[in-house]
Amino acid sequence: MGNKGRSKGILVLVLAGMCTLMLLLSGFRSAETAGRSGVQSTVASAAAGELQESLALLTTLGGQASSPGAPLRLVLKWQGEYSGEEAAEAAVQSLAARLGLGEMSSTDNEGHRAWRSAVQLSGGIQVSLFWSELGGGRSYCIVTLETADLLGSPELPDAAADTGEAMLQAGIAADWNASLQAPAKEQGGTQAALLATEKLLAAELPGIQAEESYADVSTFSHSYSVPGLQRIVSSGNHSLAFQLAVHKNVNADENRITLGMPLITIEY
C-alpha cells in the first residue's frame, strides 16, 4: 500500500475511534442523567408516600379533637433553599410554570428581589408561591397549599405531593410542615382542654411524650416527641414530631385547636 493509502487508512481509524469515544461519552452522560433522574424519582416517591400517610393521620387526629362536623382548615407548606446554576428569576418562573401558577409579581428590597404568585385550584385549594433572593446566588422558596375544609378537598394530598416533586425537580430540597385547625371538641379552660385532647390522641400516637410547653392568657400548647413519626425537628435536646395548641377565642367564647406536624407554623 502506498503512503496515500496508509494515510487514508490511519485517518479512517482515527475517525472511527473518535466516533466510538463520542458514543461512549454520550452513553456515560445519558446514564448519569438517568441515574440522577432515577434518584430524584425515588426520593420524590418516598416523600410522597410519607406525606400521604402523615396527612391521613392528621385528618384522623383532627376529626377526633374537633367539634363533630366542623370544617378542618389545613395549611401545608413546602420550603427550602435554592442555590442552583440557573438565575433566580429564571428558576422561579420555571417553578411557577411547573406548578401551574399565574403571573408573578415582584418587589425589590435593597437589591434582593422577591416574587409572589397564587392560584385557586378545584376543591377550594389555594396555592401560593413566595421566592426571595438571599444573596450570593442563594434564594429561599415557600409554596403553601391551603384549604378551609380538608374533608371537602380530597385532591389536596395529591396536589401537595406533586408540589414537593416539582420543587425537587427545580433543585430545591424542600421540607414540608402541616397545620390543621378547627373548633375544639373540648371546651373549658385551655390547659384542661389540651390535657383532655392529649388523651384522645394517645391511641393514634403511641408513646407520645410532651417535651416543651407554651402558655399565655388565652393559649396552652405542648410539643411532643412521637416514636414512629419520621418528620422531626430538633429543639435543644428534643426531637419534636407533633404539636398541639388550644386557644380560647374570647369573642366567640370557644376553644380552637391547632395541630402541627412536626410543628405549628400558623397563628394559634
Short mmCIF file of C-alpha atoms in Angstrom, two decimals, residues 1-267:
data_model
loop_
_atom_site.label_atom_id
_atom_site.label_comp_id
_atom_site.label_asym_id
_atom_site.label_seq_id
_atom_site.Cartn_x
_atom_site.Cartn_y
_atom_site.Cartn_z
CA MET A 1 0.00 0.00 0.00
CA GLY A 2 1.33 3.49 -0.89
CA ASN A 3 1.77 6.40 1.51
CA LYS A 4 -1.58 7.89 0.46
CA GLY A 5 -3.35 4.61 1.11
CA ARG A 6 -1.75 4.23 4.53
CA SER A 7 -2.65 7.84 5.39
CA LYS A 8 -6.27 7.29 4.41
CA GLY A 9 -6.37 4.08 6.45
CA ILE A 10 -4.95 5.82 9.52
CA LEU A 11 -7.44 8.69 9.11
CA VAL A 12 -10.36 6.24 8.93
CA LEU A 13 -9.16 4.50 12.12
CA VAL A 14 -8.77 7.84 13.94
CA LEU A 15 -12.25 8.99 12.90
CA ALA A 16 -13.75 5.66 13.90
CA GLY A 17 -12.03 5.88 17.28
CA MET A 18 -13.30 9.41 17.82
CA CYS A 19 -16.86 8.37 16.94
CA THR A 20 -16.62 5.44 19.37
CA LEU A 21 -15.31 7.74 22.12
CA MET A 22 -18.12 10.24 21.50
CA LEU A 23 -20.70 7.48 21.66
CA LEU A 24 -19.22 6.20 24.92
CA LEU A 25 -19.17 9.68 26.45
CA SER A 26 -22.74 10.23 25.30
CA GLY A 27 -23.69 6.94 26.88
CA PHE A 28 -21.99 7.91 30.14
CA ARG A 29 -23.79 11.27 30.18
CA SER A 30 -27.12 9.60 29.43
CA ALA A 31 -26.51 7.05 32.18
CA GLU A 32 -25.54 9.83 34.61
CA THR A 33 -28.66 11.85 33.74
CA ALA A 34 -30.83 8.77 34.01
CA GLY A 35 -29.20 7.98 37.35
CA ARG A 36 -29.93 11.43 38.74
CA SER A 37 -33.48 11.23 37.40
CA GLY A 38 -33.91 7.81 39.00
CA VAL A 39 -32.63 9.05 42.36
CA GLN A 40 -34.92 12.09 42.20
CA SER A 41 -37.87 9.87 41.31
CA THR A 42 -37.12 7.54 44.24
CA VAL A 43 -36.75 10.44 46.67
CA ALA A 44 -39.97 12.04 45.40
CA SER A 45 -41.88 8.75 45.69
CA ALA A 46 -40.68 8.19 49.26
CA ALA A 47 -41.55 11.77 50.26
CA ALA A 48 -44.98 11.49 48.62
CA GLY A 49 -45.74 8.27 50.49
CA GLU A 50 -44.66 9.75 53.81
CA LEU A 51 -46.70 12.88 53.16
CA GLN A 52 -49.85 10.93 52.24
CA GLU A 53 -49.60 8.85 55.44
CA SER A 54 -48.98 11.95 57.55
CA LEU A 55 -51.96 13.84 56.11
CA ALA A 56 -54.20 10.82 56.64
CA LEU A 57 -53.07 10.65 60.27
CA LEU A 58 -53.51 14.40 60.73
CA THR A 59 -57.04 14.17 59.30
CA THR A 60 -57.90 11.37 61.74
CA LEU A 61 -56.49 13.30 64.69
CA GLY A 62 -58.28 16.46 63.66
CA GLY A 63 -61.59 14.64 63.41
CA GLN A 64 -61.17 13.23 66.92
CA ALA A 65 -60.11 16.51 68.53
CA SER A 66 -62.58 18.88 66.83
CA SER A 67 -66.28 19.56 67.22
CA PRO A 68 -68.37 17.00 65.29
CA GLY A 69 -68.90 18.10 61.69
CA ALA A 70 -66.59 21.12 61.99
CA PRO A 71 -64.54 22.03 58.89
CA LEU A 72 -60.83 21.23 59.17
CA ARG A 73 -58.66 24.06 57.92
CA LEU A 74 -55.32 22.80 56.61
CA VAL A 75 -52.22 24.84 55.75
CA LEU A 76 -49.36 22.83 54.24
CA LYS A 77 -46.01 24.43 53.41
CA TRP A 78 -43.10 23.19 51.34
CA GLN A 79 -39.99 25.31 51.91
CA GLY A 80 -36.30 25.14 51.16
CA GLU A 81 -33.24 26.88 49.79
CA TYR A 82 -32.22 27.15 46.14
CA SER A 83 -28.61 27.61 45.02
CA GLY A 84 -28.67 26.14 41.51
CA GLU A 85 -26.90 27.28 38.38
CA GLU A 86 -29.98 28.95 36.92
CA ALA A 87 -30.54 32.62 37.77
CA ALA A 88 -33.21 33.27 40.41
CA GLU A 89 -35.71 34.92 38.06
CA ALA A 90 -35.47 32.11 35.50
CA ALA A 91 -35.65 29.46 38.25
CA VAL A 92 -38.75 30.93 39.89
CA GLN A 93 -40.51 31.34 36.55
CA SER A 94 -39.74 27.71 35.74
CA LEU A 95 -41.09 26.52 39.09
CA ALA A 96 -44.21 28.67 38.74
CA ALA A 97 -44.86 27.09 35.35
CA ARG A 98 -44.43 23.59 36.82
CA LEU A 99 -46.99 24.45 39.50
CA GLY A 100 -49.44 25.98 37.03
CA LEU A 101 -49.32 29.36 38.75
CA GLY A 102 -50.36 32.60 37.13
CA GLU A 103 -48.48 35.83 36.56
CA MET A 104 -45.67 36.61 39.00
CA SER A 105 -45.40 39.89 40.89
CA SER A 106 -42.00 41.07 42.11
CA THR A 107 -40.60 43.59 44.57
CA ASP A 108 -37.07 44.80 45.25
CA ASN A 109 -35.74 45.33 48.77
CA GLU A 110 -32.20 46.70 48.90
CA GLY A 111 -31.12 44.69 45.89
CA HIS A 112 -32.80 41.45 46.97
CA ARG A 113 -35.75 40.63 44.73
CA ALA A 114 -38.80 38.67 45.81
CA TRP A 115 -41.52 37.07 43.71
CA ARG A 116 -45.08 36.02 44.55
CA SER A 117 -47.83 34.19 42.73
CA ALA A 118 -51.06 32.39 43.63
CA VAL A 119 -53.79 30.31 42.03
CA GLN A 120 -57.09 28.76 43.10
CA LEU A 121 -57.40 25.06 42.28
CA SER A 122 -60.50 22.89 42.23
CA GLY A 123 -61.81 21.71 45.57
CA GLY A 124 -61.18 25.08 47.23
CA ILE A 125 -57.40 24.67 47.33
CA GLN A 126 -55.33 27.84 47.29
CA VAL A 127 -51.70 27.52 46.13
CA SER A 128 -49.25 30.38 46.66
CA LEU A 129 -45.54 30.77 45.99
CA PHE A 130 -43.06 33.09 47.69
CA TRP A 131 -39.46 33.28 46.44
CA SER A 132 -36.83 35.61 47.89
CA GLU A 133 -33.19 36.15 46.98
CA LEU A 134 -30.80 35.78 49.92
CA GLY A 135 -27.62 36.91 48.19
CA GLY A 136 -24.60 35.02 46.98
CA GLY A 137 -26.65 33.18 44.37
CA ARG A 138 -28.96 31.71 47.02
CA SER A 139 -32.73 32.02 47.32
CA TYR A 140 -35.43 30.76 49.66
CA CYS A 141 -38.74 29.40 48.44
CA ILE A 142 -42.04 28.64 50.19
CA VAL A 143 -45.01 27.06 48.44
CA THR A 144 -48.22 26.97 50.51
CA LEU A 145 -51.33 24.88 49.90
CA GLU A 146 -54.38 25.82 51.95
CA THR A 147 -57.99 24.71 52.22
CA ALA A 148 -60.74 25.83 54.58
CA ASP A 149 -62.21 22.32 54.59
CA LEU A 150 -59.82 19.39 54.23
CA LEU A 151 -62.59 16.81 54.01
CA GLY A 152 -64.08 18.78 51.13
CA SER A 153 -60.72 18.93 49.32
CA PRO A 154 -59.81 15.30 48.53
CA GLU A 155 -57.39 16.48 45.82
CA LEU A 156 -55.09 18.21 48.33
CA PRO A 157 -52.83 15.25 49.28
CA ASP A 158 -52.00 14.54 45.62
CA ALA A 159 -51.53 18.25 44.89
CA ALA A 160 -49.19 18.54 47.88
CA ALA A 161 -47.13 15.53 46.73
CA ASP A 162 -46.90 16.95 43.19
CA THR A 163 -45.70 20.26 44.63
CA GLY A 164 -42.88 18.57 46.53
CA GLU A 165 -41.78 16.72 43.40
CA ALA A 166 -41.86 19.94 41.34
CA MET A 167 -39.64 21.68 43.89
CA LEU A 168 -37.20 18.76 43.91
CA GLN A 169 -37.00 18.88 40.11
CA ALA A 170 -36.35 22.62 40.39
CA GLY A 171 -33.30 21.93 42.57
CA ILE A 172 -34.94 22.72 45.91
CA ALA A 173 -34.57 20.05 48.61
CA ALA A 174 -37.69 21.25 50.41
CA ASP A 175 -39.22 20.02 53.67
CA TRP A 176 -42.92 20.14 54.46
CA ASN A 177 -44.90 21.04 57.54
CA ALA A 178 -48.66 20.94 58.03
CA SER A 179 -51.01 22.71 60.43
CA LEU A 180 -54.67 21.76 60.93
CA GLN A 181 -57.13 24.00 62.74
CA ALA A 182 -60.76 23.61 63.89
CA PRO A 183 -63.19 24.40 66.71
CA ALA A 184 -62.20 22.18 69.64
CA LYS A 185 -64.24 19.27 70.91
CA GLU A 186 -63.05 20.02 74.44
CA GLN A 187 -64.18 23.32 75.94
CA GLY A 188 -63.46 24.98 79.29
CA GLY A 189 -60.00 26.14 80.35
CA THR A 190 -57.29 25.86 77.70
CA GLN A 191 -54.92 23.74 79.81
CA ALA A 192 -57.63 21.31 80.88
CA ALA A 193 -58.91 21.11 77.29
CA LEU A 194 -55.40 20.37 76.00
CA LEU A 195 -54.81 17.59 78.53
CA ALA A 196 -58.19 16.03 77.67
CA THR A 197 -57.36 16.24 73.97
CA GLU A 198 -54.00 14.55 74.59
CA LYS A 199 -55.85 11.53 75.97
CA LEU A 200 -57.98 11.39 72.82
CA LEU A 201 -54.91 11.41 70.58
CA ALA A 202 -52.78 8.96 72.56
CA ALA A 203 -54.39 5.90 70.93
CA GLU A 204 -53.29 7.10 67.49
CA LEU A 205 -49.88 8.30 68.70
CA PRO A 206 -48.46 5.56 70.93
CA GLY A 207 -45.53 6.70 73.02
CA ILE A 208 -46.35 10.40 72.63
CA GLN A 209 -44.38 12.43 75.18
CA ALA A 210 -44.74 16.13 75.95
CA GLU A 211 -41.30 17.78 75.76
CA GLU A 212 -41.96 21.53 75.63
CA SER A 213 -44.79 23.82 76.75
CA TYR A 214 -46.04 27.28 75.96
CA ALA A 215 -48.76 29.27 77.70
CA ASP A 216 -50.24 32.76 77.72
CA VAL A 217 -53.55 34.24 78.89
CA SER A 218 -55.55 32.61 76.06
CA THR A 219 -53.40 29.71 74.78
CA PHE A 220 -51.85 26.49 76.04
CA SER A 221 -49.57 24.34 73.89
CA HIS A 222 -47.42 21.21 74.10
CA SER A 223 -44.80 19.98 71.64
CA TYR A 224 -44.13 16.25 71.60
CA SER A 225 -41.73 13.52 70.65
CA VAL A 226 -43.60 10.64 68.99
CA PRO A 227 -41.91 7.31 68.23
CA GLY A 228 -42.51 6.21 64.66
CA LEU A 229 -43.18 9.63 63.12
CA GLN A 230 -40.49 10.35 60.53
CA ARG A 231 -40.76 14.14 60.19
CA ILE A 232 -38.98 15.67 63.17
CA VAL A 233 -37.25 18.93 64.08
CA SER A 234 -34.56 19.35 66.70
CA SER A 235 -35.18 21.71 69.59
CA GLY A 236 -32.49 21.67 72.24
CA ASN A 237 -32.13 18.05 73.27
CA HIS A 238 -35.53 17.07 71.91
CA SER A 239 -36.67 15.63 68.57
CA LEU A 240 -40.15 17.07 68.09
CA ALA A 241 -42.68 15.47 65.74
CA PHE A 242 -46.04 16.93 66.79
CA GLN A 243 -47.55 19.99 68.41
CA LEU A 244 -50.98 20.66 69.89
CA ALA A 245 -52.34 24.05 70.92
CA VAL A 246 -55.67 25.10 72.40
CA HIS A 247 -56.59 28.77 72.05
CA LYS A 248 -59.57 30.49 73.61
CA ASN A 249 -61.40 32.70 71.13
CA VAL A 250 -62.76 35.25 73.58
CA ASN A 251 -65.18 36.84 71.10
CA ALA A 252 -66.86 33.51 70.31
CA ASP A 253 -66.26 32.05 73.79
CA GLU A 254 -64.96 28.92 72.10
CA ASN A 255 -61.75 26.89 72.15
CA ARG A 256 -59.87 26.37 68.89
CA ILE A 257 -57.41 23.54 68.40
CA THR A 258 -54.37 23.64 66.17
CA LEU A 259 -52.39 20.50 65.33
CA GLY A 260 -48.95 20.73 63.73
CA MET A 261 -46.67 18.16 62.09
CA PRO A 262 -43.90 18.45 63.05
CA LEU A 263 -44.71 21.92 64.49
CA ILE A 264 -47.40 24.56 64.08
CA THR A 265 -46.36 27.27 61.60
CA ILE A 266 -49.55 29.36 61.58
CA GLU A 267 -51.21 31.56 64.19
#
